[in-house]
Short mmCIF file of C-alpha atoms in Angstrom, two decimals:
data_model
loop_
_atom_site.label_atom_id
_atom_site.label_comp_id
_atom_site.label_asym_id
_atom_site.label_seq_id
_atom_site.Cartn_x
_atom_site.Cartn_y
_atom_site.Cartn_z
CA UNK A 1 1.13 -7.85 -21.54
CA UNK A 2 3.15 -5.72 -19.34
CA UNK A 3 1.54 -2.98 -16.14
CA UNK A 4 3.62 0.32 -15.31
CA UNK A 5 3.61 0.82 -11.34
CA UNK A 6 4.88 4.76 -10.59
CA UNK A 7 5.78 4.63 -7.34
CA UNK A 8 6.23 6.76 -3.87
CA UNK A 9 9.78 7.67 -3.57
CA UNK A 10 9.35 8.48 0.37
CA UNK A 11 10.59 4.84 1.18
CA UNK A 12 13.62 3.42 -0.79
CA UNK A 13 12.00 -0.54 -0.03
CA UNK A 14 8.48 -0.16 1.29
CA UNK A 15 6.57 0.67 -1.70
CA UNK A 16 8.15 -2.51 -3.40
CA UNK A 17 7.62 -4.66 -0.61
CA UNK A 18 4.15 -3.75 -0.37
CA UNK A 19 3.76 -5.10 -4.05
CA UNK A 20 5.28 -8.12 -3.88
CA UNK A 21 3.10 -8.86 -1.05
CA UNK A 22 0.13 -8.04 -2.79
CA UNK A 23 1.15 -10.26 -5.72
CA UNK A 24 2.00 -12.60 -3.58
CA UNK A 25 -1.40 -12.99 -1.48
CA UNK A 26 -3.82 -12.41 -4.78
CA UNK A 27 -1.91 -14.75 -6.72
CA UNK A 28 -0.61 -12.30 -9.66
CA UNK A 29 1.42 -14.14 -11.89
CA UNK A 30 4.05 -11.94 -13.53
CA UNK A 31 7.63 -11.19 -13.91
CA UNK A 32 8.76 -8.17 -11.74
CA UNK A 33 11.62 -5.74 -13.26
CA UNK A 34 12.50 -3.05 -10.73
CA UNK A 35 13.53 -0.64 -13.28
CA UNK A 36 15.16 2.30 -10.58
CA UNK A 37 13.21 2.92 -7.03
CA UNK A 38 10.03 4.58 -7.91
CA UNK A 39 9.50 2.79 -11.46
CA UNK A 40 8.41 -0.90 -11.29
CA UNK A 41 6.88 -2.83 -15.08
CA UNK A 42 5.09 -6.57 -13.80
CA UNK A 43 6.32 -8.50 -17.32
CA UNK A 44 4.52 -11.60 -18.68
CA UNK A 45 1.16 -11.56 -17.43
CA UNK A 46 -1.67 -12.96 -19.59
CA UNK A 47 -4.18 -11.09 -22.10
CA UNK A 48 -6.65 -12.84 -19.92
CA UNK A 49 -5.38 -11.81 -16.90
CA UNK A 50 -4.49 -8.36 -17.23
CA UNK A 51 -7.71 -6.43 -16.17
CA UNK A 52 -8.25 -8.62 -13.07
CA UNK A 53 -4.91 -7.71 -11.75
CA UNK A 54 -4.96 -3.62 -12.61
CA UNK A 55 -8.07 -3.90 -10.72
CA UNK A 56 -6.53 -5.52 -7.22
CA UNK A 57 -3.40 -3.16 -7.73
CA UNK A 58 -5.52 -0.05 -8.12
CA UNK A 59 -7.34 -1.51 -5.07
CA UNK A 60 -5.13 -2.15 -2.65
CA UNK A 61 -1.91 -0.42 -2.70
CA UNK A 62 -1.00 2.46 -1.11
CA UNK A 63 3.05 3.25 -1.95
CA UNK A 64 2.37 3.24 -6.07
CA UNK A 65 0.11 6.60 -7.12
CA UNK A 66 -0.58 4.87 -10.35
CA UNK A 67 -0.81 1.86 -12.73
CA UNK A 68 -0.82 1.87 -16.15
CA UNK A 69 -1.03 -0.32 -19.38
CA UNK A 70 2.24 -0.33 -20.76
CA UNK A 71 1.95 -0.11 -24.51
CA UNK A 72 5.83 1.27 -25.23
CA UNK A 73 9.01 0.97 -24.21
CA UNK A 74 11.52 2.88 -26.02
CA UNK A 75 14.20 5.93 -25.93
CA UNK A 76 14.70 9.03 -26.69
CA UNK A 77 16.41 8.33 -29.94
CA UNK A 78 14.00 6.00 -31.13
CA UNK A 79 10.99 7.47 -29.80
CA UNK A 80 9.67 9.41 -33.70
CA UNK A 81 9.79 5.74 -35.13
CA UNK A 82 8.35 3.54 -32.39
CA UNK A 83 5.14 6.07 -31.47
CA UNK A 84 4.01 5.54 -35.41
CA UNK A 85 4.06 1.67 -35.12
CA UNK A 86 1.31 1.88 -32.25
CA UNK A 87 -2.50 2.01 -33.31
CA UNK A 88 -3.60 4.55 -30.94
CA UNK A 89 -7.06 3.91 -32.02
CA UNK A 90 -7.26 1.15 -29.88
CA UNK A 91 -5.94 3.00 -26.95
CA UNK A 92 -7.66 6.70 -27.32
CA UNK A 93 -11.08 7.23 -27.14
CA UNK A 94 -12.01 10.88 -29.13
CA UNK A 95 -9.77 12.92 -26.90
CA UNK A 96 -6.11 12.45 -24.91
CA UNK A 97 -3.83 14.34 -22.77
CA UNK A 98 0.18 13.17 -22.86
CA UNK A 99 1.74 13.60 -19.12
CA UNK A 100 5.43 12.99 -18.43
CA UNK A 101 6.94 12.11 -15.33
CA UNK A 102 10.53 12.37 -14.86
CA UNK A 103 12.48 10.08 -12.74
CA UNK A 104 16.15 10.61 -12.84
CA UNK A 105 15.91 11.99 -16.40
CA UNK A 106 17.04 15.72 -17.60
CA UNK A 107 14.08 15.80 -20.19
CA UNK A 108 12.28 18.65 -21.33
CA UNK A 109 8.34 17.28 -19.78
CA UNK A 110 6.70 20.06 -21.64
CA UNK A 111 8.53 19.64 -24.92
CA UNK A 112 8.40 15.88 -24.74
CA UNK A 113 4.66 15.59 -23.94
CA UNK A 114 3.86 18.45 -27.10
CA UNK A 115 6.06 16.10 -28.80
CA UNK A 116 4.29 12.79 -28.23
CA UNK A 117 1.22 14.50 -28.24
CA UNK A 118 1.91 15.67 -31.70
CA UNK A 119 3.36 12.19 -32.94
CA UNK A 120 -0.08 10.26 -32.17
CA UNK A 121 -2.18 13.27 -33.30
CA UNK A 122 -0.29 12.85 -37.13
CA UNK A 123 -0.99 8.72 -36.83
CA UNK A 124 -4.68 9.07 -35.73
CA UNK A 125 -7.64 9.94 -36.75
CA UNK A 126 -10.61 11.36 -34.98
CA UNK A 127 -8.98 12.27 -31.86
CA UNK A 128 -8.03 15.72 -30.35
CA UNK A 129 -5.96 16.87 -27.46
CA UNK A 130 -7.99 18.23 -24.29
CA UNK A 131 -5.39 18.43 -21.29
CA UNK A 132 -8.20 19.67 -18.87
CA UNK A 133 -10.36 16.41 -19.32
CA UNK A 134 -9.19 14.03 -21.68
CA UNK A 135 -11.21 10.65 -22.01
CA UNK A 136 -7.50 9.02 -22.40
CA UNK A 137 -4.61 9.76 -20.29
CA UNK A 138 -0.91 8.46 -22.24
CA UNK A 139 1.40 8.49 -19.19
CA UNK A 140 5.00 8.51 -20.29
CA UNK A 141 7.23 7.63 -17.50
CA UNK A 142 11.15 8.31 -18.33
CA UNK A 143 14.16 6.85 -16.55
CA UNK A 144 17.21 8.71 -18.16
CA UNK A 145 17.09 8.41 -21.75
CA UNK A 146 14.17 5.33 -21.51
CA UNK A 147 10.84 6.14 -21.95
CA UNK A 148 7.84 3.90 -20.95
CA UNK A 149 4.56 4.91 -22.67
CA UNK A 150 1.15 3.45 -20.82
CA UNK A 151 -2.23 4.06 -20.87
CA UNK A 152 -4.42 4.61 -18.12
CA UNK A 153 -7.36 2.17 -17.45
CA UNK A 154 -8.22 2.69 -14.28
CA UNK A 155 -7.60 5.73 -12.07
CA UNK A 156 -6.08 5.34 -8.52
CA UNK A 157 -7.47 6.94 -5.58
CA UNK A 158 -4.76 9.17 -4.42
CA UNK A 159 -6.78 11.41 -2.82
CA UNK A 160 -8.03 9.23 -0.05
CA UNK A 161 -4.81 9.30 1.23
CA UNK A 162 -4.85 13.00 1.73
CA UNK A 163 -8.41 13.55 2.92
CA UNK A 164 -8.23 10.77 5.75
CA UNK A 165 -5.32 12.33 7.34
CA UNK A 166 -5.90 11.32 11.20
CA UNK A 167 -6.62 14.95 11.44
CA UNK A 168 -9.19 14.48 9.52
CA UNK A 169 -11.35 11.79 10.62
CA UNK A 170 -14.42 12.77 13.04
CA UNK A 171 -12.50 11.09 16.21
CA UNK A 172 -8.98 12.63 16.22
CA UNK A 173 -5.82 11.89 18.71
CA UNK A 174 -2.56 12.73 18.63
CA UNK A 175 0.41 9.83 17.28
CA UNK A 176 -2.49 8.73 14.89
CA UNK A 177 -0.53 6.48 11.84
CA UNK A 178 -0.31 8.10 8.70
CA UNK A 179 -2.69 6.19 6.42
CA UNK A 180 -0.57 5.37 3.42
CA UNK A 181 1.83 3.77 6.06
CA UNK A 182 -1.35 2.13 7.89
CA UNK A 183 -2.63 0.91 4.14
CA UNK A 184 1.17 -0.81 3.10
CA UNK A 185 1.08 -3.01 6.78
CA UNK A 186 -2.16 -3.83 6.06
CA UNK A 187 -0.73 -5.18 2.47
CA UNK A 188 2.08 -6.45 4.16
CA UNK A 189 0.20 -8.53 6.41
CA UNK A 190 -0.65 -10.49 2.86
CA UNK A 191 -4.45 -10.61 4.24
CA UNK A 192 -7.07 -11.13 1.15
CA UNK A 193 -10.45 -9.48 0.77
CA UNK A 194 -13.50 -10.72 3.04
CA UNK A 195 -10.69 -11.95 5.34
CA UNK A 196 -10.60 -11.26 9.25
CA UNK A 197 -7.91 -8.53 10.03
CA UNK A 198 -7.38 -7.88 13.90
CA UNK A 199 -5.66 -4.64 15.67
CA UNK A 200 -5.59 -5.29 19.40
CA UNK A 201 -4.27 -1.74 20.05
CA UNK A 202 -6.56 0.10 17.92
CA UNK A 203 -6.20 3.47 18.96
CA UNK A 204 -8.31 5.68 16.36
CA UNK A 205 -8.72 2.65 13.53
CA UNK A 206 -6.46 4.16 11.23
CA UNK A 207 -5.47 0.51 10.49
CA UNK A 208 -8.92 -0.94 10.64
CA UNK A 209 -10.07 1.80 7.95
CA UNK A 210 -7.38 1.00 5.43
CA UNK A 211 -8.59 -3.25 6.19
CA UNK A 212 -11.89 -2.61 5.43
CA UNK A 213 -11.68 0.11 2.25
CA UNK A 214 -9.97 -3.38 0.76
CA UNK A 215 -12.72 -5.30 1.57
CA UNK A 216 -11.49 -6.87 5.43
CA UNK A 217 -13.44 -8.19 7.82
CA UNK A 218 -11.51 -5.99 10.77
CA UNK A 219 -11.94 -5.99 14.73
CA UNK A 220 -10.26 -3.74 17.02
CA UNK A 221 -9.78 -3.57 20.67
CA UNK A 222 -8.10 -1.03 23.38
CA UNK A 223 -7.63 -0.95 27.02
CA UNK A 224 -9.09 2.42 26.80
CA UNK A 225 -13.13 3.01 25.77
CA UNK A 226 -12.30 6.17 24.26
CA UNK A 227 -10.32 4.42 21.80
CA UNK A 228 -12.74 2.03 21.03
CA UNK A 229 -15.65 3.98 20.77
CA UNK A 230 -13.80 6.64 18.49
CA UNK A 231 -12.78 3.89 16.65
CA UNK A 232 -15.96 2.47 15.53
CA UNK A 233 -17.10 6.02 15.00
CA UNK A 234 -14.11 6.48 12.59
CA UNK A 235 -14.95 3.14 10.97
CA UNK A 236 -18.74 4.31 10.64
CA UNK A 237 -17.54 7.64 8.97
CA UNK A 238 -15.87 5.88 6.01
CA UNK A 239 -18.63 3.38 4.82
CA UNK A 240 -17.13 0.37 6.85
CA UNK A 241 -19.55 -1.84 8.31
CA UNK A 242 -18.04 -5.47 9.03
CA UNK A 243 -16.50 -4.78 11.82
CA UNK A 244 -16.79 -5.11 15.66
CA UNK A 245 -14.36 -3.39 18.61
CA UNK A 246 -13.81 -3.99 22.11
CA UNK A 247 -12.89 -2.34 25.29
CA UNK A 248 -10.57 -4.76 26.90
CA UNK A 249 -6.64 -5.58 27.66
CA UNK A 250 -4.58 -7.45 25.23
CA UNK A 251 -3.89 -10.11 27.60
CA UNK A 252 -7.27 -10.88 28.31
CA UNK A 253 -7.90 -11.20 24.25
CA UNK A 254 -9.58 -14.42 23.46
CA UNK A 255 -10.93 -14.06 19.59
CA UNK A 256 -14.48 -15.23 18.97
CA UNK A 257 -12.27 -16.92 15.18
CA UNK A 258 -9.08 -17.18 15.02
CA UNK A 259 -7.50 -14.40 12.91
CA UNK A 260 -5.91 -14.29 9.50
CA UNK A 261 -3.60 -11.24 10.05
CA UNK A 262 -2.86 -8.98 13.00
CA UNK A 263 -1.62 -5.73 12.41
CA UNK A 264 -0.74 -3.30 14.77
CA UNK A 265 0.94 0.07 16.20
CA UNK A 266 1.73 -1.00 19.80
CA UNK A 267 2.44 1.85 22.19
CA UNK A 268 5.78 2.23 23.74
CA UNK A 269 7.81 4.52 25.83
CA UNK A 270 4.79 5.27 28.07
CA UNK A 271 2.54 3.59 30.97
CA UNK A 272 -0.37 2.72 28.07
CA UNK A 273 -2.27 0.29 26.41
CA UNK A 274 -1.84 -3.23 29.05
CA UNK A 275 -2.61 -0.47 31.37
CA UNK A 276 -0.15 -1.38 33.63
CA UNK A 277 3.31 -2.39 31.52
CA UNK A 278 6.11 -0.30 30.00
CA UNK A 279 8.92 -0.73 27.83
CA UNK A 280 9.76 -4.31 26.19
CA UNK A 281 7.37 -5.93 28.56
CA UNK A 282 4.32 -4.92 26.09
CA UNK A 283 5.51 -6.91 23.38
CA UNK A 284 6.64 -10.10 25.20
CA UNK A 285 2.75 -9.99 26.67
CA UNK A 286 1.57 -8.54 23.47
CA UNK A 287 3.38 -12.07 21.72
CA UNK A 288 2.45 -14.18 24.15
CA UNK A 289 -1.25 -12.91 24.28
CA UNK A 290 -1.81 -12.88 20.34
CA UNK A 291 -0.55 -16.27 19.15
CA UNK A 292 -2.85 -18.31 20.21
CA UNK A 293 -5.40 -16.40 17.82
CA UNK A 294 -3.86 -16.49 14.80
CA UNK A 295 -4.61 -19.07 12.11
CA UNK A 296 -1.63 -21.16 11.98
CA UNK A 297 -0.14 -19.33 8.58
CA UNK A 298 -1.28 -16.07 9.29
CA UNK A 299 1.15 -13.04 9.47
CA UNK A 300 1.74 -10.25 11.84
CA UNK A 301 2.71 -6.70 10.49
CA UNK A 302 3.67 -4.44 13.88
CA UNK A 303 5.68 -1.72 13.95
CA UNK A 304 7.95 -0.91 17.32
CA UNK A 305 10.90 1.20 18.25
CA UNK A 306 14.87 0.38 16.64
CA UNK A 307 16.12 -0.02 20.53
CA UNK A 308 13.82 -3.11 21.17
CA UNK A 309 15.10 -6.64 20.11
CA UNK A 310 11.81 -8.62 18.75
CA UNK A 311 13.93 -11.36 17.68
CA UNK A 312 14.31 -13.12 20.75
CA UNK A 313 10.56 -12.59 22.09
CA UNK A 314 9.39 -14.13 18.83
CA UNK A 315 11.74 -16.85 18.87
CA UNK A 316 10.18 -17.65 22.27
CA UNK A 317 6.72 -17.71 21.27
CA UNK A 318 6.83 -19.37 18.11
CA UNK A 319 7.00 -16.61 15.22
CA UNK A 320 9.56 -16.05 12.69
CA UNK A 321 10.19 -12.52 11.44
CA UNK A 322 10.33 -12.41 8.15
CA UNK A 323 11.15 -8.97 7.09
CA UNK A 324 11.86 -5.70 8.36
CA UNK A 325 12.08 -1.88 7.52
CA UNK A 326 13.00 0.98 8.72
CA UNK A 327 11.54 4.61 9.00
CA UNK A 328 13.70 7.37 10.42
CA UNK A 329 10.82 9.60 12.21
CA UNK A 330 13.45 11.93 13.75
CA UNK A 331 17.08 11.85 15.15
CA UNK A 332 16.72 9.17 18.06
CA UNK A 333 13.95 7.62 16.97
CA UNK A 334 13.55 5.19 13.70
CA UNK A 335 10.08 2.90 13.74
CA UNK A 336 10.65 -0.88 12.48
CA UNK A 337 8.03 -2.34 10.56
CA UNK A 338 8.68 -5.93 10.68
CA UNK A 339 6.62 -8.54 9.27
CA UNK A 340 5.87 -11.81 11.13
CA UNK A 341 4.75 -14.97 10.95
CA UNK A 342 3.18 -18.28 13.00
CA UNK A 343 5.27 -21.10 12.65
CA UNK A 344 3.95 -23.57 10.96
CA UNK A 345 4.16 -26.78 12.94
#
């Protein structure tokens, strides 16, 4: 059995990286075929497996806006004879709506989805159309001339994205992380549910809230009691209740269990979060200050500015970056996310 992952186009590597980590860390088993950027199919997976794994997709990520059961692939050309050979009775339930989206392809979406809509309509009984709120959803996802027909089974929540905007949230500062971003280093960080997540430079929990809507155990800390008490206010507002913060300096950070992912914002470019430090000097004592509680395999998603070299602070500590992306915020400035981890010994 095959899934359909529609993608974000506002990264041209994030939103498949965040997969890939989430497969990786839950243990999905199943062929990936990057069709074009935004249009991933996982290939292969097992009738037994299937449900279990749209259910930790749906979860967790934050750079695909849907998932699907893929029950077509086809083409334009052939599309008339393939839609007959599908029994849509085992995918409809009494009424359907037929959406297209178009990526890279010149198709007509209205025509097509009147079209396909028509097709299964003439090859099934006791079904009707209702586009305002059809039991069914058929999403048809076309490429150029390919078309890949899926079913919807379990409805992402895109919306959370847009309602817990830093802006938002009850506690509000400015340079807050934008939450879909916040949501794919959490993924990143490959941490699994019921699993402790720690940001030592918390700032309004943007990160902590994305950990613990997928089930983290999270814990936050900031030189500045502002931050920490908006933070657990923030937390509060948005159902999360394993959690704890502190009011305290990174260097002085000595974890009550060691940690099984760290991921972070650190500040930069001002006097801020050690209190005292500036520039590169944060992140050598940030390094320095966090390995020590980490689990020995545990990862480390940051992000930091292009003109600072992590490479040889990690190499001194004992991490090994593993990957790293950029995000081009404006004309001088593009953010790294890099992911991290512990040596193993």
């Amino acid at each position: 059995m095959e899934l359909l992952c529609i993608q974000s186009q506002e990264h041209p590597e994030l939103p498949l990286a965040e997969l890939k980590a989430v497969m990786e860390c839950e243990n999905i088993d199943a062929d990936i075929d990057a069709v074009t950027e935004g249009l991933v199919v996982l290939k292969n997976i097992s009738k037994e497996n299937i449900d279990a794994y749209y259910k930790i997709l749906t979860k967790r990520l934050g750079y695909t806006h849907e998932v699907h059961e893929l029950i077509l692939k086809t083409d334009v050309a052939s599309l008339d004879n393939d839609i007959v050979t599908v029994d849509w009775s085992e995918y409809i339930d009494e009424s359907f709506a037929v959406r297209v989206k178009r990526i890279r392809s010149e198709i007509d979406t209205v025509g097509f989805e009147r079209k396909i809509g028509t097709l299964i309509l003439d090859n099934c009984d006791n079904i009707k159309v209702n586009l305002s709120k059809p039991k069914s959803l058929i999403r048809v996802a076309a490429f150029e001339n390919e078309l890949f027909v899926g079913i919807e089974r379990i409805k992402l929540n895109k919306k959370h994205f847009e309602d817990s905007k830093p802006h938002k949230r009850p506690f509000f500062y400015p340079g807050s992380m934008n939450p879909k971003l916040a949501r794919c280093m959490v993924n990143l960080s490959r941490i699994k549910e019921g699993e402790l997540l720690l940001d030592p430079f918390c700032g309004t929990g943007g990160i902590l809230i994305e950990a613990g809507l997928i089930g983290c155990k999270v814990v936050g800390s900031d030189v500045y009691w502002k931050m920490k008490n908006g933070t657990a206010i923030n937390l509060d507002y948005y159902g999360i209740n394993d959690y704890r913060t502190f009011h305290l300096d990174v260097r002085e950070l000595k974890m009550y269990e060691k940690v099984a992912s760290v991921v972070t914002d650190p500040p930069y470019g001002i006097s801020t979060s050690t209190g005292d430090v500036d520039g590169e000097e944060i992140f050598k004592e940030f390094f320095h200050a966090i390995y020590d509680n980490m689990k020995d395999d545990a990862y480390l998603c940051m992000a930091s500015p292009h003109y600072v070299d992590l490479k040889p602070m990690v190499d001194e500590v004992g991490f090994k970056i593993v990957e790293q992306y950029g995000i081009k915020m404006h004309r001088s400035l593009t953010r790294i996310i890099s992911v991290i981890r512990k040596k193993l010994d």
